[in-house]
GROMACS .gro file of C-alpha atoms in nm:
model
  338
    1MET     CA    1   3.660   0.768  15.119
    2SER     CA    2   3.943   0.524  15.172
    3ASP     CA    3   4.012   0.222  14.956
    4LYS     CA    4   3.903  -0.004  15.243
    5THR     CA    5   3.546   0.117  15.225
    6LYS     CA    6   3.495   0.120  14.849
    7LEU     CA    7   3.237  -0.115  14.703
    8ARG     CA    8   3.382  -0.454  14.620
    9ASN     CA    9   3.231  -0.750  14.439
   10ASP     CA   10   3.542  -0.968  14.451
   11TRP     CA   11   3.537  -1.079  14.813
   12THR     CA   12   3.684  -1.420  14.892
   13LYS     CA   13   3.543  -1.659  15.148
   14GLN     CA   14   3.865  -1.632  15.349
   15GLU     CA   15   3.838  -1.251  15.364
   16ILE     CA   16   3.478  -1.265  15.485
   17GLU     CA   17   3.564  -1.537  15.734
   18GLU     CA   18   3.841  -1.321  15.880
   19ILE     CA   19   3.599  -1.030  15.921
   20TYR     CA   20   3.325  -1.250  16.064
   21ASN     CA   21   3.562  -1.399  16.324
   22LEU     CA   22   3.703  -1.071  16.449
   23PRO     CA   23   3.668  -1.008  16.824
   24LEU     CA   24   3.311  -0.886  16.859
   25ILE     CA   25   3.389  -0.536  16.989
   26GLU     CA   26   3.644  -0.480  16.710
   27LEU     CA   27   3.396  -0.611  16.452
   28ILE     CA   28   3.123  -0.375  16.574
   29TYR     CA   29   3.365  -0.080  16.575
   30ARG     CA   30   3.469  -0.144  16.215
   31ALA     CA   31   3.109  -0.193  16.103
   32ALA     CA   32   2.997   0.125  16.279
   33THR     CA   33   3.278   0.317  16.109
   34VAL     CA   34   3.175   0.193  15.765
   35HIS     CA   35   2.811   0.261  15.845
   36ARG     CA   36   2.886   0.625  15.921
   37GLU     CA   37   3.071   0.670  15.594
   38TRP     CA   38   2.781   0.542  15.384
   39HIS     CA   39   2.467   0.624  15.583
   40ASN     CA   40   2.322   0.860  15.840
   41PRO     CA   41   2.367   0.658  16.162
   42GLU     CA   42   2.077   0.842  16.328
   43GLU     CA   43   1.818   0.724  16.074
   44VAL     CA   44   1.629   0.395  16.059
   45GLN     CA   45   1.393   0.313  15.777
   46MET     CA   46   1.052   0.208  15.904
   47SER     CA   47   0.899  -0.059  15.680
   48THR     CA   48   0.569  -0.244  15.695
   49LEU     CA   49   0.517  -0.598  15.566
   50LEU     CA   50   0.164  -0.718  15.490
   51SER     CA   51   0.064  -1.073  15.402
   52ILE     CA   52  -0.175  -1.025  15.111
   53LYS     CA   53  -0.225  -1.401  15.064
   54THR     CA   54  -0.160  -1.630  15.359
   55GLY     CA   55  -0.097  -2.003  15.392
   56GLY     CA   56  -0.163  -2.295  15.163
   57CYS     CA   57   0.182  -2.281  15.003
   58PRO     CA   58   0.295  -2.603  14.827
   59GLU     CA   59   0.660  -2.549  14.924
   60ASP     CA   60   0.827  -2.738  15.211
   61CYS     CA   61   1.047  -2.463  15.360
   62SER     CA   62   1.125  -2.611  15.701
   63TYR     CA   63   1.094  -2.279  15.884
   64CYS     CA   64   0.764  -2.164  15.734
   65GLY     CA   65   0.426  -2.198  15.898
   66GLN     CA   66   0.253  -2.116  15.571
   67ALA     CA   67   0.349  -2.445  15.407
   68ALA     CA   68   0.032  -2.647  15.351
   69ARG     CA   69   0.196  -2.974  15.454
   70TYR     CA   70   0.264  -2.860  15.812
   71HIS     CA   71   0.002  -2.858  16.086
   72THR     CA   72   0.019  -2.506  16.227
   73ASN     CA   73  -0.237  -2.266  16.368
   74ILE     CA   74  -0.197  -2.026  16.077
   75LYS     CA   75  -0.525  -1.956  15.902
   76VAL     CA   76  -0.531  -1.974  15.523
   77GLN     CA   77  -0.639  -1.645  15.370
   78ALA     CA   78  -0.716  -1.578  15.004
   79LEU     CA   79  -0.572  -1.277  14.824
   80LEU     CA   80  -0.691  -0.961  14.997
   81PRO     CA   81  -0.911  -0.708  14.815
   82THR     CA   82  -0.707  -0.434  14.650
   83GLU     CA   83  -0.891  -0.161  14.840
   84GLN     CA   84  -0.805  -0.320  15.175
   85VAL     CA   85  -0.436  -0.341  15.084
   86ILE     CA   86  -0.424   0.026  14.981
   87GLU     CA   87  -0.599   0.117  15.306
   88GLN     CA   88  -0.337  -0.074  15.506
   89ALA     CA   89  -0.060   0.097  15.311
   90GLN     CA   90  -0.205   0.437  15.394
   91LYS     CA   91  -0.219   0.344  15.763
   92ALA     CA   92   0.142   0.228  15.747
   93LYS     CA   93   0.244   0.558  15.591
   94ASP     CA   94   0.053   0.751  15.857
   95ASN     CA   95   0.237   0.551  16.124
   96GLY     CA   96   0.576   0.649  15.986
   97SER     CA   97   0.662   0.374  15.735
   98SER     CA   98   0.825   0.481  15.411
   99ARG     CA   99   0.838   0.131  15.260
  100PHE     CA  100   0.542  -0.104  15.216
  101CYS     CA  101   0.603  -0.470  15.136
  102MET     CA  102   0.338  -0.713  15.013
  103ALA     CA  103   0.386  -1.088  15.053
  104ALA     CA  104   0.191  -1.371  14.894
  105ALA     CA  105   0.246  -1.736  14.994
  106TRP     CA  106   0.297  -1.860  14.639
  107ARG     CA  107   0.565  -2.090  14.502
  108GLU     CA  108   0.574  -1.885  14.184
  109VAL     CA  109   0.383  -1.608  14.014
  110ARG     CA  110   0.125  -1.720  13.760
  111ASN     CA  111  -0.012  -1.502  13.483
  112ASN     CA  112  -0.371  -1.490  13.601
  113ARG     CA  113  -0.626  -1.257  13.759
  114ASP     CA  114  -0.454  -1.270  14.096
  115PHE     CA  115  -0.134  -1.135  13.944
  116ASP     CA  116  -0.337  -0.865  13.769
  117ARG     CA  117  -0.474  -0.766  14.110
  118VAL     CA  118  -0.123  -0.751  14.256
  119ILE     CA  119  -0.025  -0.519  13.970
  120ASP     CA  120  -0.314  -0.291  14.073
  121MET     CA  121  -0.198  -0.304  14.435
  122VAL     CA  122   0.154  -0.199  14.333
  123LYS     CA  123   0.017   0.093  14.135
  124GLY     CA  124  -0.202   0.201  14.426
  125VAL     CA  125   0.075   0.190  14.687
  126ASN     CA  126   0.317   0.365  14.451
  127ASP     CA  127   0.062   0.645  14.412
  128LEU     CA  128   0.086   0.699  14.791
  129GLY     CA  129   0.450   0.797  14.750
  130MET     CA  130   0.594   0.493  14.928
  131GLU     CA  131   0.867   0.252  14.826
  132VAL     CA  132   0.677  -0.056  14.709
  133CYS     CA  133   0.821  -0.404  14.764
  134CYS     CA  134   0.676  -0.746  14.682
  135THR     CA  135   0.770  -1.103  14.766
  136LEU     CA  136   0.563  -1.343  14.559
  137GLY     CA  137   0.790  -1.641  14.497
  138MET     CA  138   0.968  -1.727  14.173
  139LEU     CA  139   0.934  -1.474  13.895
  140THR     CA  140   1.004  -1.466  13.522
  141GLU     CA  141   1.171  -1.172  13.353
  142GLU     CA  142   0.846  -1.079  13.177
  143GLN     CA  143   0.655  -1.079  13.507
  144ALA     CA  144   0.928  -0.867  13.667
  145ILE     CA  145   0.895  -0.615  13.384
  146ARG     CA  146   0.519  -0.590  13.446
  147LEU     CA  147   0.584  -0.519  13.813
  148GLN     CA  148   0.846  -0.260  13.729
  149GLU     CA  149   0.613  -0.083  13.489
  150ALA     CA  150   0.349  -0.074  13.764
  151GLY     CA  151   0.592   0.110  13.990
  152LEU     CA  152   0.751  -0.169  14.196
  153TYR     CA  153   1.062  -0.039  14.370
  154ALA     CA  154   1.200  -0.362  14.521
  155TYR     CA  155   1.152  -0.738  14.505
  156ASN     CA  156   1.236  -0.960  14.801
  157HIS     CA  157   1.372  -1.307  14.737
  158ASN     CA  158   1.590  -1.430  15.022
  159LEU     CA  159   1.865  -1.686  14.972
  160ASP     CA  160   1.774  -1.816  15.320
  161THR     CA  161   2.105  -1.996  15.372
  162SER     CA  162   2.414  -2.118  15.188
  163GLU     CA  163   2.398  -2.310  14.864
  164GLN     CA  164   2.554  -2.611  15.041
  165TYR     CA  165   2.295  -2.621  15.321
  166TYR     CA  166   1.996  -2.516  15.112
  167GLU     CA  167   1.866  -2.866  15.034
  168GLU     CA  168   1.853  -2.943  15.408
  169ILE     CA  169   1.592  -2.670  15.447
  170ILE     CA  170   1.398  -2.678  15.119
  171SER     CA  171   1.350  -2.956  14.864
  172THR     CA  172   1.071  -2.812  14.647
  173ARG     CA  173   1.300  -2.566  14.469
  174THR     CA  174   1.673  -2.523  14.421
  175PHE     CA  175   1.923  -2.258  14.519
  176ASP     CA  176   1.967  -2.183  14.148
  177ASN     CA  177   1.593  -2.108  14.128
  178ARG     CA  178   1.653  -1.835  14.384
  179ILE     CA  179   1.942  -1.689  14.186
  180ASN     CA  180   1.744  -1.699  13.861
  181THR     CA  181   1.461  -1.494  14.010
  182ILE     CA  182   1.708  -1.238  14.147
  183ASN     CA  183   1.865  -1.212  13.801
  184ASN     CA  184   1.521  -1.159  13.642
  185VAL     CA  185   1.448  -0.882  13.891
  186ARG     CA  186   1.779  -0.713  13.806
  187LYS     CA  187   1.712  -0.732  13.433
  188ALA     CA  188   1.379  -0.558  13.483
  189GLY     CA  189   1.543  -0.266  13.664
  190ILE     CA  190   1.393  -0.342  14.008
  191THR     CA  191   1.608  -0.315  14.319
  192VAL     CA  192   1.689  -0.642  14.496
  193CYS     CA  193   1.605  -0.731  14.856
  194SER     CA  194   1.781  -1.054  14.951
  195GLY     CA  195   1.927  -1.188  15.273
  196GLY     CA  196   1.881  -1.489  15.491
  197ILE     CA  197   1.786  -1.656  15.817
  198ILE     CA  198   2.013  -1.766  16.098
  199GLY     CA  199   1.918  -2.033  16.347
  200LEU     CA  200   1.818  -2.297  16.090
  201GLY     CA  201   2.080  -2.540  16.214
  202GLU     CA  202   2.344  -2.407  15.975
  203THR     CA  203   2.714  -2.368  16.058
  204HIS     CA  204   2.908  -2.043  16.077
  205GLY     CA  205   3.061  -2.152  15.747
  206ASP     CA  206   2.714  -2.162  15.591
  207ARG     CA  207   2.646  -1.808  15.708
  208ILE     CA  208   2.974  -1.690  15.561
  209SER     CA  209   2.900  -1.869  15.232
  210MET     CA  210   2.560  -1.699  15.208
  211LEU     CA  211   2.721  -1.360  15.263
  212LEU     CA  212   2.981  -1.448  14.999
  213THR     CA  213   2.708  -1.517  14.743
  214LEU     CA  214   2.536  -1.186  14.816
  215SER     CA  215   2.852  -0.976  14.823
  216THR     CA  216   2.994  -1.116  14.498
  217MET     CA  217   2.685  -1.053  14.290
  218PRO     CA  218   2.756  -0.809  14.001
  219LYS     CA  219   2.563  -0.554  14.207
  220HIS     CA  220   2.504  -0.590  14.579
  221PRO     CA  221   2.140  -0.623  14.687
  222GLU     CA  222   2.016  -0.278  14.780
  223SER     CA  223   1.847  -0.440  15.079
  224VAL     CA  224   1.985  -0.726  15.292
  225PRO     CA  225   1.743  -0.862  15.557
  226ILE     CA  226   1.904  -1.052  15.844
  227ASN     CA  227   1.641  -1.271  16.009
  228ALA     CA  228   1.652  -1.479  16.326
  229LEU     CA  229   1.446  -1.797  16.295
  230ALA     CA  230   1.091  -1.748  16.416
  231ARG     CA  231   1.014  -2.090  16.561
  232VAL     CA  232   0.663  -2.174  16.444
  233ALA     CA  233   0.483  -2.461  16.617
  234GLY     CA  234   0.411  -2.742  16.373
  235THR     CA  235   0.715  -2.682  16.151
  236PRO     CA  236   1.022  -2.910  16.143
  237LEU     CA  237   1.234  -2.639  16.309
  238GLN     CA  238   0.994  -2.562  16.593
  239ASP     CA  239   1.234  -2.699  16.857
  240ASN     CA  240   1.547  -2.518  16.739
  241GLU     CA  241   1.719  -2.308  17.001
  242LYS     CA  242   1.657  -1.934  17.016
  243THR     CA  243   1.910  -1.747  16.805
  244ASN     CA  244   2.176  -1.579  17.016
  245THR     CA  245   2.160  -1.201  16.979
  246TRP     CA  246   2.537  -1.168  16.952
  247GLU     CA  247   2.525  -1.397  16.649
  248MET     CA  248   2.271  -1.161  16.492
  249VAL     CA  249   2.503  -0.869  16.570
  250ARG     CA  250   2.797  -1.054  16.414
  251MET     CA  251   2.601  -1.123  16.094
  252ILE     CA  252   2.476  -0.766  16.069
  253ALA     CA  253   2.822  -0.621  16.124
  254THR     CA  254   2.983  -0.846  15.866
  255ALA     CA  255   2.712  -0.767  15.611
  256ARG     CA  256   2.759  -0.395  15.677
  257ILE     CA  257   3.134  -0.411  15.615
  258ILE     CA  258   3.126  -0.614  15.294
  259MET     CA  259   2.812  -0.450  15.148
  260PRO     CA  260   2.847  -0.092  15.276
  261SER     CA  261   2.591   0.075  15.050
  262SER     CA  262   2.310  -0.172  15.122
  263MET     CA  263   2.027  -0.127  15.367
  264VAL     CA  264   2.082  -0.394  15.631
  265ARG     CA  265   1.743  -0.486  15.774
  266LEU     CA  266   1.695  -0.617  16.125
  267SER     CA  267   1.399  -0.836  16.039
  268ALA     CA  268   1.239  -1.143  16.196
  269GLY     CA  269   1.319  -1.225  16.557
  270ARG     CA  270   1.295  -0.877  16.711
  271ILE     CA  271   1.003  -0.983  16.930
  272GLU     CA  272   1.249  -1.194  17.134
  273MET     CA  273   1.508  -0.915  17.157
  274THR     CA  274   1.520  -0.646  17.422
  275GLU     CA  275   1.556  -0.279  17.338
  276PHE     CA  276   1.915  -0.309  17.458
  277GLU     CA  277   1.987  -0.599  17.220
  278GLN     CA  278   1.831  -0.421  16.925
  279GLY     CA  279   2.046  -0.120  17.006
  280TRP     CA  280   2.358  -0.329  16.952
  281CYS     CA  281   2.223  -0.433  16.611
  282PHE     CA  282   2.185  -0.068  16.512
  283MET     CA  283   2.535   0.003  16.640
  284ALA     CA  284   2.661  -0.281  16.419
  285GLY     CA  285   2.508  -0.126  16.107
  286ALA     CA  286   2.142  -0.223  16.084
  287ASN     CA  287   1.937   0.068  15.952
  288SER     CA  288   1.589  -0.070  15.891
  289ILE     CA  289   1.316  -0.250  16.083
  290PHE     CA  290   0.970  -0.381  16.007
  291THR     CA  291   0.692  -0.237  16.218
  292GLY     CA  292   0.315  -0.202  16.204
  293GLU     CA  293  -0.007  -0.161  16.399
  294ARG     CA  294  -0.094  -0.530  16.356
  295GLU     CA  295   0.215  -0.631  16.557
  296THR     CA  296   0.295  -0.918  16.321
  297LEU     CA  297   0.565  -0.986  16.064
  298LEU     CA  298   0.373  -1.190  15.807
  299VAL     CA  299   0.235  -1.454  16.048
  300THR     CA  300   0.471  -1.426  16.346
  301PRO     CA  301   0.469  -1.178  16.637
  302ASN     CA  302   0.653  -0.848  16.596
  303PRO     CA  303   0.685  -0.527  16.800
  304GLY     CA  304   0.421  -0.264  16.727
  305VAL     CA  305   0.450   0.099  16.620
  306SER     CA  306   0.429   0.254  16.967
  307GLU     CA  307   0.690   0.020  17.106
  308ASP     CA  308   0.924   0.091  16.814
  309MET     CA  309   0.877   0.468  16.838
  310GLN     CA  310   0.965   0.448  17.208
  311MET     CA  311   1.277   0.248  17.124
  312LEU     CA  312   1.389   0.502  16.864
  313GLN     CA  313   1.341   0.782  17.114
  314THR     CA  314   1.543   0.597  17.379
  315LEU     CA  315   1.828   0.529  17.136
  316GLY     CA  316   1.827   0.879  16.987
  317LEU     CA  317   1.729   0.748  16.644
  318LYS     CA  318   1.465   0.878  16.404
  319PRO     CA  319   1.268   0.737  16.111
  320MET     CA  320   1.426   0.778  15.770
  321LYS     CA  321   1.241   1.031  15.561
  322GLY     CA  322   1.010   0.886  15.298
  323LYS     CA  323   0.922   1.038  14.964
  324SER     CA  324   0.671   1.265  15.136
  325GLU     CA  325   0.871   1.302  15.460
  326LYS     CA  326   0.560   1.169  15.638
  327ALA     CA  327   0.769   0.938  15.853
  328MET     CA  328   0.953   1.226  16.017
  329GLU     CA  329   0.636   1.429  16.066
  330GLN     CA  330   0.470   1.131  16.237
  331PHE     CA  331   0.768   1.074  16.466
  332GLU     CA  332   0.784   1.439  16.568
  333THR     CA  333   0.411   1.437  16.645
  334TRP     CA  334   0.442   1.119  16.850
  335ASN     CA  335   0.751   1.250  17.030
  336ALA     CA  336   0.572   1.570  17.127
  337ASN     CA  337   0.284   1.379  17.284
  338VAL     CA  338   0.481   1.145  17.511
   0.00000   0.00000   0.00000
């Protein structure tokens, strides 16, 4: 492996800016080259994200339809029964997912019976042989340790945007709150899932600054979701323009080059992308998507399992093997029946 593709945590903003602003075809070529050195370019991890507690959040994240203060059509839902969550995880596994993520619309985790139930959910999903991920809001080190002991593999806590632009999007918590939770997750020995959203009204400089923060952490996040804004009616950002696909490709490619060992996840916004456009994202270094039979990503539309399996077949890709290799078995069965 050449020096150019070794892991680095000392990136400068100027270096990332130069990569980000490369001619697009050159940028994609470099990202694809790095991707092939660190990962199997034919594999895509299939992940499923389930909202285990929906709506009623006291935060004011401008992009989020689950904030209680906004008038959206999203129905508030209390914490799901543990048995129902485990059942959904099993279905996700049967459909080819090797990673199961559980999201609760909380500002922060509280030490109460609901958190005890989440601990039971983590144990149950872990027993299925899947990577278990949670996103529950702010977290103390002690709470992170409890999750780790229950078998949690990853914790998602996105930066969303740059530190400079953060207060334009959220006022009910600070950028430092985000960093503190990520640090607590690291201390507990849980892998970190952290990325951001483009299309919030930020500048290219904000996107570069966010990538700088992620890539200069003592250890890169093992998972970096790149989301396009899902414009939810009733939120302050409902009238923002649709995110240009080439801007998604540019973000994915830059993330791949500066954080070569990380899983770069093509996350929210796929519902508005064609198969062709998603193919460019995979070429640029994305190697994970969220899918599921419910055809939603939390509370916004998302492609379903059949559609995603067809896309993988068209592009010559295959699901990344899970702990039980169930994902590959499911894909081969599906492929034989079409």
